[in-house]
Amino acid sequence: MSQSNVSRQQFPLKLKWACTVHITQGMTTEKCVFDMSTIFTPGQSYVALSRVTTLEGLYITNYKASKIFRSEEIHANISTMNPLSLQEYNVGDLNIVYHNVQGLHSKIIDIANYTDMLVDVIMINETWPKVQYTDNAVTLQDYRLLRQDRSDNCGRGGVAIYIHNTRKAVKVDTAVSSIEHLVVAVESQTNEATKTYLCVTIYRPPTYNISNFIAPFQQLLQFCLQNYPQRVIIAGDLNENLLKPGCHPIQD
């Protein structure tokens, strides 16, 4: 019986993955390779370049400076907006962060970084409860969670609010059922007096007809202003394109 020699060569490989720039919105990573050859729209390069935590972790292929550009139409419209005066609008005794996360469970590690900013209230849109995860799966140390998932369990939408344990807060029932929203009354105690702020987060998906949205939206606003006329803070994603010519009923 003849004998033959067999040799085998192995190459160590590490699993990697690639995705479009659009899909990476909201991601944070230590390292990434950015191929600029396929950039075709304003702001796309900014999204890709800002995914990594350090410059050392950023690798660029097919670099071309002209691929980094903004939308002049958006820039022109932003230039017409009244500048925000922080002294005029700063609450002072209540620190608030708002974020549309497109998936709370997958972003909870990033959201935890907000706690280093001594934030009192974190308002979240598009929690995307694709699985019925428990509150323990999206917990933040020193914070309690209030959430409003979609009743149809479709894995989209959803809103939530984190309240720091040092703040007294209670969920408020508005009796408005046709809008995804969450309302929380938060107490803030200063040397002068105790103030109560109504923190409201709202999400209107793009598929929700604006004409049908306006009436319950007005009902919600009236409820808030009637009960807390001076201290209502609204943060959310209403998906109204202000650059599109014509009327803007939500803004109006």
XYZ file of C-alpha atoms in Angstrom:
252
model
C 0.000 0.000 0.000
C 1.527 3.282 -1.071
C 1.791 6.218 1.265
C 1.300 9.884 0.378
C 2.065 13.034 2.315
C -0.692 15.587 2.946
C 0.027 19.143 4.005
C -2.438 21.682 5.262
C -2.016 25.444 5.545
C -4.253 27.526 7.765
C -4.729 31.266 7.675
C -6.084 32.923 10.826
C -9.182 34.907 9.929
C -11.275 37.175 12.072
C -14.935 37.743 11.275
C -15.768 41.232 10.021
C -18.901 42.822 8.653
C -19.883 45.708 6.426
C -23.021 47.810 6.100
C -24.254 50.962 4.429
C -23.623 54.389 5.921
C -27.363 54.838 6.419
C -27.584 51.758 8.621
C -24.681 52.938 10.801
C -26.557 56.034 12.001
C -26.605 55.903 15.786
C -23.815 53.335 16.010
C -20.641 53.795 18.045
C -17.586 51.652 17.322
C -13.913 51.629 18.249
C -12.693 50.886 14.718
C -14.090 51.107 11.204
C -12.987 51.238 7.563
C -14.756 53.937 5.548
C -14.810 53.587 1.752
C -15.534 57.049 0.318
C -15.907 55.928 -3.288
C -19.676 55.390 -3.029
C -20.663 58.626 -1.253
C -23.468 60.287 -3.179
C -25.499 62.540 -0.867
C -24.897 65.486 1.521
C -23.975 64.632 5.089
C -23.236 60.993 4.297
C -19.506 61.344 4.911
C -20.118 63.083 8.240
C -22.244 60.159 9.438
C -19.554 57.649 8.532
C -16.638 59.667 9.909
C -18.324 60.256 13.266
C -18.969 56.593 14.113
C -15.603 55.916 15.758
C -14.493 56.980 19.223
C -10.897 57.881 18.251
C -8.989 59.000 15.166
C -6.690 56.016 15.606
C -9.649 53.725 14.988
C -10.643 55.362 11.686
C -9.367 53.932 8.379
C -10.313 55.688 5.123
C -10.046 54.208 1.645
C -10.503 56.086 -1.657
C -10.249 59.423 0.126
C -11.571 62.422 -1.792
C -12.158 65.768 -0.084
C -15.032 66.665 -2.417
C -17.017 63.736 -0.989
C -17.411 65.661 2.273
C -20.152 68.205 1.625
C -23.334 69.621 3.098
C -26.785 70.369 1.717
C -26.827 74.046 0.797
C -30.642 74.077 0.945
C -30.641 72.808 4.526
C -27.833 75.198 5.479
C -29.768 78.160 4.025
C -32.909 77.236 5.960
C -31.014 76.738 9.204
C -29.476 80.182 8.737
C -32.954 81.730 8.793
C -33.837 80.197 12.172
C -33.766 82.367 15.270
C -30.696 81.573 17.388
C -31.401 79.733 20.620
C -30.604 81.738 23.717
C -29.430 79.302 26.369
C -29.890 81.913 29.080
C -33.505 82.426 28.027
C -34.460 78.771 27.672
C -32.168 77.099 30.187
C -34.256 75.426 32.874
C -31.253 75.551 35.169
C -32.384 73.093 37.804
C -33.323 70.217 35.474
C -30.968 68.609 32.936
C -32.717 66.840 30.047
C -31.484 64.773 27.088
C -33.613 63.662 24.119
C -32.583 60.928 21.686
C -34.232 59.025 18.837
C -32.340 55.746 19.237
C -34.006 53.399 16.704
C -33.611 50.462 19.056
C -33.277 50.955 22.813
C -31.983 47.478 23.585
C -29.093 47.738 21.103
C -28.143 51.292 22.185
C -28.363 50.941 25.962
C -24.556 50.931 26.375
C -24.273 54.229 24.476
C -27.191 55.770 26.372
C -25.468 54.890 29.646
C -22.829 57.500 28.751
C -25.457 60.203 29.341
C -25.376 59.399 33.048
C -21.863 60.871 33.212
C -23.417 64.215 32.211
C -25.501 64.314 35.422
C -28.718 64.137 33.395
C -32.006 64.146 35.322
C -34.356 63.110 32.512
C -33.591 61.075 29.364
C -36.403 61.054 26.786
C -36.277 58.294 24.179
C -38.117 57.804 20.855
C -38.297 54.674 18.688
C -37.419 52.110 21.340
C -38.244 49.338 18.843
C -39.283 46.539 21.234
C -38.868 43.786 18.638
C -38.872 41.310 21.488
C -40.701 41.822 24.721
C -37.586 42.583 26.716
C -38.015 43.289 30.404
C -37.070 46.562 32.073
C -34.005 44.815 33.506
C -32.652 44.375 29.969
C -32.555 48.154 29.428
C -31.820 49.358 32.922
C -29.571 52.312 33.750
C -27.862 52.554 37.103
C -29.449 55.191 39.384
C -32.393 55.655 36.960
C -35.917 54.291 36.846
C -37.613 53.589 33.542
C -41.072 54.470 32.270
C -41.940 53.065 28.851
C -44.808 52.940 26.404
C -44.472 50.152 23.856
C -46.724 49.798 20.847
C -49.722 47.624 21.605
C -49.407 45.724 18.311
C -45.880 44.499 19.192
C -44.739 45.237 15.633
C -41.188 46.016 16.719
C -41.334 49.670 15.721
C -42.082 52.966 17.435
C -42.260 53.064 21.205
C -41.285 55.807 23.651
C -39.586 55.811 27.041
C -38.331 58.166 29.739
C -35.567 57.585 32.289
C -35.805 59.535 35.558
C -32.895 59.915 37.945
C -33.576 58.416 41.362
C -32.972 61.765 43.059
C -36.014 63.224 41.279
C -39.607 62.714 42.345
C -41.681 61.893 39.295
C -45.048 60.427 38.381
C -46.486 59.261 35.084
C -49.401 61.399 33.890
C -52.400 59.947 32.062
C -53.540 62.334 29.341
C -56.443 60.208 27.980
C -55.048 60.766 24.454
C -54.748 57.284 22.959
C -54.070 57.887 19.264
C -50.568 59.379 19.646
C -47.424 57.613 20.787
C -46.396 59.671 23.778
C -45.333 59.570 27.384
C -45.886 62.324 29.945
C -44.091 62.545 33.290
C -44.390 65.226 35.988
C -40.938 65.783 37.503
C -40.285 67.753 40.670
C -37.263 69.993 40.968
C -36.456 71.480 44.332
C -34.357 74.614 44.627
C -33.484 76.885 47.519
C -36.442 79.073 46.631
C -39.266 76.601 45.962
C -40.323 73.255 44.527
C -41.168 73.348 40.836
C -42.921 70.714 38.760
C -42.051 70.272 35.094
C -44.153 68.319 32.644
C -41.796 66.317 30.424
C -43.479 65.105 27.239
C -41.970 62.907 24.554
C -43.930 62.312 21.323
C -43.311 60.196 18.247
C -45.237 60.490 14.978
C -44.174 57.875 12.421
C -43.933 59.092 8.811
C -46.844 56.822 7.879
C -49.212 58.582 10.300
C -51.253 61.013 8.176
C -50.667 64.552 9.454
C -54.310 65.519 8.944
C -55.356 62.747 11.320
C -52.555 63.577 13.741
C -53.372 67.261 14.286
C -56.581 66.887 16.351
C -55.196 64.522 19.020
C -51.935 66.495 19.022
C -53.855 69.688 19.835
C -55.779 67.807 22.517
C -52.492 66.709 24.083
C -51.062 70.231 23.993
C -54.203 71.689 25.563
C -54.049 69.149 28.385
C -50.416 69.976 29.097
C -50.846 73.735 29.014
C -53.987 73.685 31.128
C -52.323 71.683 33.887
C -48.780 73.059 33.687
C -49.018 76.343 31.760
C -45.493 77.598 32.485
C -43.351 74.458 32.677
C -44.041 72.138 29.734
C -41.035 70.583 27.997
C -41.789 68.700 24.760
C -39.167 66.641 22.928
C -39.877 64.201 20.147
C -39.785 63.278 16.489
C -42.815 64.584 14.609
C -41.489 63.842 11.106
C -42.699 67.021 9.431
C -40.528 68.129 6.511
C -40.111 71.876 6.987
C -38.115 72.147 3.753
C -41.033 70.900 1.672
C -42.968 73.794 0.095
C -46.492 74.333 1.373
C -48.142 74.430 4.768
C -46.662 72.873 7.894
C -49.638 72.187 10.200
C -47.612 70.688 13.063
C -45.245 73.639 13.213
C -48.155 76.069 12.892
